[in-house]
């Protein structure tokens, strides 16, 4: 007889090879047909008591998605599904940022010189078209990753109704008294020709001049200080700003000295000046700072007076202790200007070149004006230093950290222009400032990781007023009128709402297209001829910072609760979207628009280097999907500690593929060996089944808790270890004998099958939010006892109970098994045995001998397990004073099960099975 034909071998249609790249798109197409998957998860939980709302941070509609986008969207969708499978109502409305500089720059690159011939309307139309194209491209790319969301109704910040809501949000802040227009130095990108907010500035190394310049004191100052000749030495790294100098600031708490060379320094910095060789250090006289206040020095470039002022911002950690002050070119300088009523000079145009102010204000000698007007300020440094002549007493080059525009990657300047600011410190919110209220709200927010609270907290603590205006074409307009005569801004409720309604119907382009009379409500008390438009646009961070209002609070979207359960973005958004949303929400409602913030790191290559096309280390999401499959991309994310940077490479993806295969093949084994089970009725689980159910219960509980706390790597690492070590490495290896060789309905075989069904059901529930495609595929090939009434993966649940604790102390068993297999390796290496079934194992352990002997034989995969005898041992070992002896099996090999228990041809168990056939 061919005994193989009598074995109950595994049987399943669930393929060993996943063929993900080919099969996933077919399933994704079903999920997105009529928004099937998202609509199903909405309907399944429509009566749920608890709601989880994830408000999507909008990606920019400007290019194909990269691996960082994939990380972000997959993480969001996994969390949404985790809450769904845990029995909650979920909402996830995806969205796009559509306004702003990057899109406008792309359009400008396409237009080149043609831009100057186009109207604002034509430029805005091209920007809208560009954004629309990439919204469709990115939407399809996200769908190709199987990301489930409300794709049929996303939010798009350039939609007419959305622009109206952004504008209404601005109006609400203005009505609170938190919006203020003033001329103030702000970060200015001359490359983009626009103001920047703090969040749009990043710091890079830049080479500059370290310049020490002598300003001679005027006659009146010399007389009042009772000295004959002296020069105040200032230090600057921006020589180009010297033409706009208005003052020299001293620290009111420090003393200043006049040296034998006739130079004035802070006394605290004198040793530094000696080291630089600026002075020998011999003193003529010492002064208190206040003695200089109100006196003047002379600017050597233009002979204009420079007023001595006092300011606490003057530090003793560098320079000379005398600070060059140009109110148009610095934050501290500006406040000094307010205090001492200094003129704010701004001789630099939008593109970073000197303008006619040099001529009108006499900031350079007439003979030099033609050379300097139109010259870029960064090209002027050497010329300015040359003009200083003997007044330049020391200069050197050095590298320092300098602010750059994060979009143009060009160095920025401080430039005073009229801008709109949201005030951080005005007590307009029931007697408290926006800064105070925002800090209160941060304390009410949960952060993942917890360190995020310190990061955003310090930013709110130290940030200046928020500059929300930009001088560009593509954005939501700051659509206010100004009275031509008084220059007062008109914040009339009727006018503001009338404009918002026009935007809702015709879009914000109407601000440029319609005449003032058409933008006023009928019978308005204001006359069109007395008004003028403000043409600045909003910082795109204001757009995204107000999305909560337009999406969660407007009623225009089925997007969930009015306060989002979570915002989830990269860690850079502490200075960006998290902060702008916090400020806008707190300004309007005195409430943060989110309950929690989760942040992830950035993607790098295997060496931790930033990805770039020039380095050739870029890995695109569609490449991973086509080469490995989306499930591999997902598993890579979920196995990684996303709170820090995530490394990705071909090697890493291959390793993740191996881990995926382990999961898949384990599921396949479980399905293949439970397909013939008809019911779940058993009298009692066998000892080994009790052991695996107890182990599984502990691991599944820990993994589920980790998943619900968004600690996916911890959950997966525990789960994978269990699948590899306990389930596959021990249990499934042990039970093959009873599954294949026992009678179909034997109690031991059925016990194992029931245990496997229970484990498989819970395993699929656990994996459903994470590897949704694979679980859905597995269900199609599952015994009905596993899938129950589930039609697809979206019918599974994390709420099912899986609690088994049979109080098994397995410490000695595991240690003994591990030690036993160490000796087995030696026996096989020495070619003394081919299989452990050629052996018997004996022990004097009362605890182990109290367990079923046949179960213990299976535990060690030997033919016989019995009490210690006198037979000669191949090996002996001891575990915690309990002895074990390995001996050769006494009986013959059974040709059906290969156990050495046959006294005739077959062993008694196999003979009984054959007899029943």
CSV table of N, CA and C in Angstrom, one decimal, residues 218-336:
chain,number,residue,atom,x,y,z
A,218,UNK,N,29.6,112.9,17.1
A,218,UNK,CA,29.5,114.3,16.6
A,218,UNK,C,30.0,115.2,17.7
A,219,UNK,N,30.1,116.5,17.3
A,219,UNK,CA,30.7,117.5,18.2
A,219,UNK,C,29.9,117.6,19.5
A,220,UNK,N,28.6,117.6,19.4
A,220,UNK,CA,27.8,117.7,20.6
A,220,UNK,C,28.0,116.5,21.6
A,221,UNK,N,28.1,115.3,21.1
A,221,UNK,CA,28.4,114.2,21.9
A,221,UNK,C,29.7,114.3,22.6
A,222,UNK,N,30.8,114.7,21.8
A,222,UNK,CA,32.1,114.8,22.4
A,222,UNK,C,32.1,115.8,23.5
A,223,UNK,N,31.4,116.9,23.3
A,223,UNK,CA,31.3,118.0,24.3
A,223,UNK,C,30.7,117.5,25.6
A,224,UNK,N,29.5,116.8,25.4
A,224,UNK,CA,28.8,116.3,26.6
A,224,UNK,C,29.5,115.2,27.4
A,225,UNK,N,30.3,114.4,26.6
A,225,UNK,CA,31.0,113.3,27.3
A,225,UNK,C,32.4,113.8,27.8
A,226,UNK,N,32.7,115.1,27.4
A,226,UNK,CA,34.0,115.7,27.8
A,226,UNK,C,35.2,114.9,27.3
A,227,UNK,N,35.1,114.6,26.0
A,227,UNK,CA,36.3,114.0,25.4
A,227,UNK,C,36.6,114.7,24.1
A,228,UNK,N,37.8,114.6,23.5
A,228,UNK,CA,38.2,115.3,22.4
A,228,UNK,C,37.9,114.6,21.1
A,229,UNK,N,38.1,113.3,21.0
A,229,UNK,CA,37.8,112.5,19.8
A,229,UNK,C,37.5,111.1,20.2
A,230,UNK,N,36.5,110.5,19.6
A,230,UNK,CA,36.1,109.1,19.9
A,230,UNK,C,35.2,108.5,18.8
A,231,UNK,N,35.3,107.2,18.6
A,231,UNK,CA,34.5,106.5,17.6
A,231,UNK,C,33.8,105.3,18.3
A,232,UNK,N,32.5,105.2,18.1
A,232,UNK,CA,31.8,104.0,18.6
A,232,UNK,C,32.0,102.9,17.6
A,233,UNK,N,32.4,101.8,18.1
A,233,UNK,CA,32.7,100.6,17.2
A,233,UNK,C,31.5,99.7,17.2
A,234,UNK,N,30.9,99.6,16.0
A,234,UNK,CA,29.8,98.6,15.9
A,234,UNK,C,30.3,97.4,15.2
A,235,UNK,N,29.5,96.3,15.3
A,235,UNK,CA,29.9,95.0,14.6
A,235,UNK,C,28.6,94.6,13.8
A,236,UNK,N,28.9,94.2,12.6
A,236,UNK,CA,27.7,93.7,11.8
A,236,UNK,C,28.2,92.6,10.8
A,237,UNK,N,27.3,91.7,10.5
A,237,UNK,CA,27.5,90.7,9.4
A,237,UNK,C,26.7,91.0,8.2
A,238,UNK,N,26.0,92.2,8.2
A,238,UNK,CA,25.3,92.6,7.0
A,238,UNK,C,25.7,94.0,6.6
A,239,UNK,N,26.8,94.2,6.0
A,239,UNK,CA,27.3,95.6,5.7
A,239,UNK,C,26.3,96.3,4.8
A,240,UNK,N,25.5,95.5,4.0
A,240,UNK,CA,24.6,96.2,3.0
A,240,UNK,C,23.5,97.0,3.8
A,241,UNK,N,23.2,96.7,5.0
A,241,UNK,CA,22.2,97.4,5.8
A,241,UNK,C,22.7,98.7,6.4
A,242,UNK,N,24.0,99.0,6.3
A,242,UNK,CA,24.6,100.1,7.0
A,242,UNK,C,24.0,101.4,6.4
A,243,UNK,N,23.6,101.4,5.1
A,243,UNK,CA,23.1,102.7,4.5
A,243,UNK,C,21.8,103.1,5.3
A,244,UNK,N,21.1,102.1,5.9
A,244,UNK,CA,19.8,102.4,6.5
A,244,UNK,C,20.0,102.6,8.0
A,245,UNK,N,21.2,102.7,8.5
A,245,UNK,CA,21.5,102.8,10.0
A,245,UNK,C,20.8,104.0,10.5
A,246,UNK,N,20.1,103.9,11.6
A,246,UNK,CA,19.5,105.0,12.3
A,246,UNK,C,20.0,105.2,13.7
A,247,UNK,N,20.6,104.2,14.3
A,247,UNK,CA,20.9,104.3,15.7
A,247,UNK,C,22.0,103.3,16.0
A,248,UNK,N,22.6,103.4,17.3
A,248,UNK,CA,23.5,102.5,17.8
A,248,UNK,C,23.0,102.1,19.2
A,249,UNK,N,22.8,100.8,19.5
A,249,UNK,CA,22.2,100.4,20.7
A,249,UNK,C,23.2,99.9,21.7
A,250,UNK,N,23.1,100.3,23.0
A,250,UNK,CA,23.9,99.9,24.0
A,250,UNK,C,23.1,99.2,25.1
A,251,UNK,N,23.7,98.3,25.9
A,251,UNK,CA,23.0,97.7,27.0
A,251,UNK,C,23.0,98.6,28.2
A,252,UNK,N,21.8,98.9,28.7
A,252,UNK,CA,21.7,99.9,29.8
A,252,UNK,C,22.3,99.4,31.1
A,253,UNK,N,22.6,98.1,31.2
A,253,UNK,CA,23.2,97.6,32.5
A,253,UNK,C,24.7,97.4,32.4
A,254,UNK,N,25.3,97.8,31.3
A,254,UNK,CA,26.8,97.6,31.1
A,254,UNK,C,27.5,98.9,31.1
A,255,UNK,N,28.8,98.9,31.4
A,255,UNK,CA,29.7,100.1,31.3
A,255,UNK,C,30.4,100.0,30.0
A,256,UNK,N,30.8,101.1,29.5
A,256,UNK,CA,31.5,101.3,28.3
A,256,UNK,C,32.8,102.0,28.5
A,257,UNK,N,33.8,101.7,27.7
A,257,UNK,CA,35.2,102.3,27.9
A,257,UNK,C,35.6,103.0,26.6
A,258,UNK,N,36.5,104.0,26.8
A,258,UNK,CA,37.1,104.7,25.7
A,258,UNK,C,38.6,104.3,25.8
A,259,UNK,N,39.2,103.7,24.7
A,259,UNK,CA,40.6,103.3,24.7
A,259,UNK,C,41.5,104.4,24.3
A,260,UNK,N,42.8,104.2,24.5
A,260,UNK,CA,43.8,105.2,24.0
A,260,UNK,C,43.7,105.4,22.5
A,261,UNK,N,43.2,104.4,21.8
A,261,UNK,CA,43.1,104.6,20.3
A,261,UNK,C,41.9,105.4,19.9
A,262,UNK,N,41.1,105.8,20.9
A,262,UNK,CA,39.9,106.6,20.7
A,262,UNK,C,38.7,105.8,20.3
A,263,UNK,N,38.7,104.5,20.7
A,263,UNK,CA,37.6,103.6,20.3
A,263,UNK,C,36.7,103.3,21.5
A,264,UNK,N,35.4,103.2,21.3
A,264,UNK,CA,34.5,102.9,22.4
A,264,UNK,C,34.0,101.4,22.2
A,265,UNK,N,34.1,100.7,23.3
A,265,UNK,CA,33.6,99.3,23.4
A,265,UNK,C,32.9,99.1,24.7
A,266,UNK,N,32.1,98.0,24.8
A,266,UNK,CA,31.6,97.5,26.1
A,266,UNK,C,32.8,97.0,26.9
A,267,UNK,N,32.8,97.4,28.2
A,267,UNK,CA,33.9,97.0,29.1
A,267,UNK,C,34.0,95.5,29.1
A,268,UNK,N,32.9,94.8,29.2
A,268,UNK,CA,32.8,93.3,29.3
A,268,UNK,C,33.5,92.6,28.1
A,269,UNK,N,33.6,93.3,27.0
A,269,UNK,CA,34.1,92.7,25.8
A,269,UNK,C,35.5,93.2,25.4
A,270,UNK,N,36.1,94.0,26.3
A,270,UNK,CA,37.4,94.6,26.0
A,270,UNK,C,38.5,93.5,25.7
A,271,UNK,N,38.5,92.4,26.5
A,271,UNK,CA,39.5,91.4,26.2
A,271,UNK,C,39.4,90.8,24.8
A,272,UNK,N,38.2,90.6,24.4
A,272,UNK,CA,38.0,90.1,23.0
A,272,UNK,C,38.5,91.1,22.0
A,273,UNK,N,38.4,92.4,22.2
A,273,UNK,CA,38.8,93.4,21.3
A,273,UNK,C,40.4,93.4,21.2
A,274,UNK,N,41.0,93.1,22.4
A,274,UNK,CA,42.4,93.0,22.4
A,274,UNK,C,42.9,91.8,21.6
A,275,UNK,N,42.2,90.7,21.8
A,275,UNK,CA,42.6,89.5,21.1
A,275,UNK,C,42.5,89.7,19.6
A,276,UNK,N,41.5,90.5,19.1
A,276,UNK,CA,41.4,90.7,17.7
A,276,UNK,C,42.4,91.8,17.2
A,277,UNK,N,43.0,92.4,18.1
A,277,UNK,CA,44.0,93.5,17.7
A,277,UNK,C,43.4,94.8,17.4
A,278,UNK,N,42.2,95.0,17.9
A,278,UNK,CA,41.5,96.3,17.6
A,278,UNK,C,42.0,97.4,18.6
A,279,UNK,N,42.6,97.0,19.7
A,279,UNK,CA,43.1,97.9,20.7
A,279,UNK,C,44.1,97.2,21.6
A,280,UNK,N,45.0,98.1,22.2
A,280,UNK,CA,46.0,97.6,23.1
A,280,UNK,C,45.4,97.3,24.5
A,281,UNK,N,44.2,97.9,24.7
A,281,UNK,CA,43.5,97.7,25.9
A,281,UNK,C,43.7,98.8,27.0
A,282,UNK,N,44.5,99.8,26.6
A,282,UNK,CA,44.7,100.9,27.6
A,282,UNK,C,43.5,101.8,27.5
A,283,UNK,N,43.0,102.2,28.7
A,283,UNK,CA,41.8,103.0,28.8
A,283,UNK,C,42.0,104.5,29.1
A,284,UNK,N,41.2,105.3,28.4
A,284,UNK,CA,41.2,106.7,28.7
A,284,UNK,C,40.1,107.1,29.7
A,285,UNK,N,38.9,106.4,29.5
A,285,UNK,CA,37.8,106.8,30.4
A,285,UNK,C,36.8,105.7,30.4
A,286,UNK,N,35.9,105.7,31.4
A,286,UNK,CA,34.8,104.7,31.5
A,286,UNK,C,33.5,105.4,31.7
A,287,UNK,N,32.4,104.9,31.1
A,287,UNK,CA,31.1,105.5,31.1
A,287,UNK,C,30.0,104.5,31.5
A,288,UNK,N,29.0,105.0,32.1
A,288,UNK,CA,27.8,104.2,32.2
A,288,UNK,C,27.0,104.4,30.8
A,289,UNK,N,26.3,103.3,30.4
A,289,UNK,CA,25.6,103.3,29.2
A,289,UNK,C,24.7,104.5,29.0
A,290,UNK,N,24.0,104.8,30.1
A,290,UNK,CA,23.0,105.9,30.1
A,290,UNK,C,23.6,107.3,29.7
A,291,UNK,N,24.9,107.4,29.9
A,291,UNK,CA,25.5,108.7,29.5
A,291,UNK,C,25.5,108.9,28.0
A,292,UNK,N,25.4,107.9,27.2
A,292,UNK,CA,25.3,108.0,25.8
A,292,UNK,C,23.9,108.3,25.2
A,293,UNK,N,22.9,107.9,26.0
A,293,UNK,CA,21.5,107.9,25.5
A,293,UNK,C,21.2,109.3,25.0
A,294,UNK,N,20.7,109.4,23.8
A,294,UNK,CA,20.3,110.7,23.2
A,294,UNK,C,21.3,111.4,22.4
A,295,UNK,N,22.6,110.9,22.5
A,295,UNK,CA,23.7,111.5,21.8
A,295,UNK,C,23.8,110.9,20.4
A,296,UNK,N,24.7,111.4,19.5
A,296,UNK,CA,24.7,111.0,18.2
A,296,UNK,C,26.1,110.6,17.7
A,297,UNK,N,26.2,109.7,16.8
A,297,UNK,CA,27.5,109.4,16.1
A,297,UNK,C,27.2,109.7,14.6
A,298,UNK,N,28.2,109.6,13.8
A,298,UNK,CA,28.0,109.9,12.4
A,298,UNK,C,28.2,108.7,11.5
A,299,UNK,N,27.2,108.3,10.7
A,299,UNK,CA,27.4,107.2,9.7
A,299,UNK,C,28.4,107.5,8.7
A,300,UNK,N,29.5,106.8,8.6
A,300,UNK,CA,30.6,107.1,7.7
A,300,UNK,C,30.2,107.0,6.2
A,301,UNK,N,29.1,106.3,5.9
A,301,UNK,CA,28.7,106.1,4.5
A,301,UNK,C,28.0,107.3,4.0
A,302,UNK,N,27.2,108.0,4.8
A,302,UNK,CA,26.4,109.1,4.3
A,302,UNK,C,26.3,110.4,5.2
A,303,UNK,N,27.1,110.3,6.3
A,303,UNK,CA,27.2,111.5,7.2
A,303,UNK,C,25.9,111.8,7.9
A,304,UNK,N,24.9,110.8,7.9
A,304,UNK,CA,23.7,111.0,8.6
A,304,UNK,C,23.9,110.7,10.1
A,305,UNK,N,23.1,111.3,11.0
A,305,UNK,CA,23.3,111.1,12.4
A,305,UNK,C,22.8,109.7,12.8
A,306,UNK,N,23.5,109.1,13.8
A,306,UNK,CA,23.1,107.8,14.3
A,306,UNK,C,22.9,108.0,15.8
A,307,UNK,N,21.7,107.8,16.3
A,307,UNK,CA,21.3,108.1,17.7
A,307,UNK,C,21.7,106.9,18.6
A,308,UNK,N,22.4,107.3,19.7
A,308,UNK,CA,22.6,106.3,20.8
A,308,UNK,C,21.4,106.0,21.5
A,309,UNK,N,21.0,104.7,21.6
A,309,UNK,CA,19.8,104.2,22.3
A,309,UNK,C,20.2,103.1,23.2
A,310,UNK,N,19.3,102.8,24.2
A,310,UNK,CA,19.5,101.7,25.1
A,310,UNK,C,18.5,100.6,24.9
A,311,UNK,N,19.0,99.3,24.9
A,311,UNK,CA,18.2,98.2,24.7
A,311,UNK,C,18.7,96.9,25.4
A,312,UNK,N,17.8,96.2,26.1
A,312,UNK,CA,18.1,95.0,26.8
A,312,UNK,C,18.6,93.9,25.8
A,313,UNK,N,18.2,94.0,24.5
A,313,UNK,CA,18.6,93.0,23.6
A,313,UNK,C,20.1,92.9,23.3
A,314,UNK,N,20.8,94.0,23.7
A,314,UNK,CA,22.3,94.0,23.4
A,314,UNK,C,23.0,93.1,24.4
A,315,UNK,N,23.6,92.0,23.8
A,315,UNK,CA,24.2,91.0,24.7
A,315,UNK,C,25.7,91.1,24.7
A,316,UNK,N,26.3,90.5,25.6
A,316,UNK,CA,27.8,90.5,25.8
A,316,UNK,C,28.4,89.2,25.4
A,317,UNK,N,27.8,88.5,24.4
A,317,UNK,CA,28.3,87.2,24.0
A,317,UNK,C,29.1,87.3,22.7
A,318,UNK,N,29.2,88.5,22.2
A,318,UNK,CA,29.9,88.7,20.9
A,318,UNK,C,29.9,90.1,20.5
A,319,UNK,N,30.6,90.4,19.4
A,319,UNK,CA,30.6,91.8,18.9
A,319,UNK,C,31.3,92.7,19.8
A,320,UNK,N,30.8,94.0,19.8
A,320,UNK,CA,31.5,95.0,20.6
A,320,UNK,C,30.7,95.6,21.7
A,321,UNK,N,29.4,95.1,21.8
A,321,UNK,CA,28.5,95.7,22.8
A,321,UNK,C,27.8,96.9,22.3
A,322,UNK,N,28.0,97.3,21.1
A,322,UNK,CA,27.3,98.4,20.4
A,322,UNK,C,26.7,97.9,19.2
A,323,UNK,N,25.4,97.9,19.1
A,323,UNK,CA,24.7,97.2,18.0
A,323,UNK,C,24.2,98.2,16.9
A,324,UNK,N,24.6,98.0,15.7
A,324,UNK,CA,24.1,98.7,14.6
A,324,UNK,C,22.6,98.5,14.5
A,325,UNK,N,21.9,99.6,14.4
A,325,UNK,CA,20.4,99.5,14.4
A,325,UNK,C,19.8,100.1,13.2
A,326,UNK,N,19.1,99.3,12.4
A,326,UNK,CA,18.4,99.8,11.2
A,326,UNK,C,17.0,99.3,11.3
A,327,UNK,N,16.0,100.1,11.8
A,327,UNK,CA,14.7,99.7,12.1
A,327,UNK,C,13.9,98.9,11.0
A,328,UNK,N,14.4,99.2,9.7
A,328,UNK,CA,13.7,98.5,8.6
A,328,UNK,C,14.3,97.1,8.3
A,329,UNK,N,15.3,96.7,9.1
A,329,UNK,CA,16.0,95.5,8.8
A,329,UNK,C,16.2,94.5,9.9
A,330,UNK,N,15.4,94.7,11.0
A,330,UNK,CA,15.6,93.8,12.1
A,330,UNK,C,14.5,93.9,13.1
A,331,UNK,N,14.1,92.8,13.8
A,331,UNK,CA,13.0,92.8,14.8
A,331,UNK,C,13.4,93.7,16.0
A,332,UNK,N,14.5,93.4,16.6
A,332,UNK,CA,14.9,94.3,17.8
A,332,UNK,C,15.1,95.7,17.3
A,333,UNK,N,15.7,95.9,16.2
A,333,UNK,CA,15.9,97.3,15.6
A,333,UNK,C,14.5,98.0,15.5
A,334,UNK,N,13.5,97.3,15.0
A,334,UNK,CA,12.2,97.8,14.8
A,334,UNK,C,11.6,98.3,16.2
A,335,UNK,N,11.8,97.5,17.2
A,335,UNK,CA,11.2,97.9,18.5
A,335,UNK,C,12.0,99.1,19.1
A,336,UNK,N,13.3,99.1,18.8
A,336,UNK,CA,14.1,100.3,19.3
A,336,UNK,C,13.5,101.5,18.5
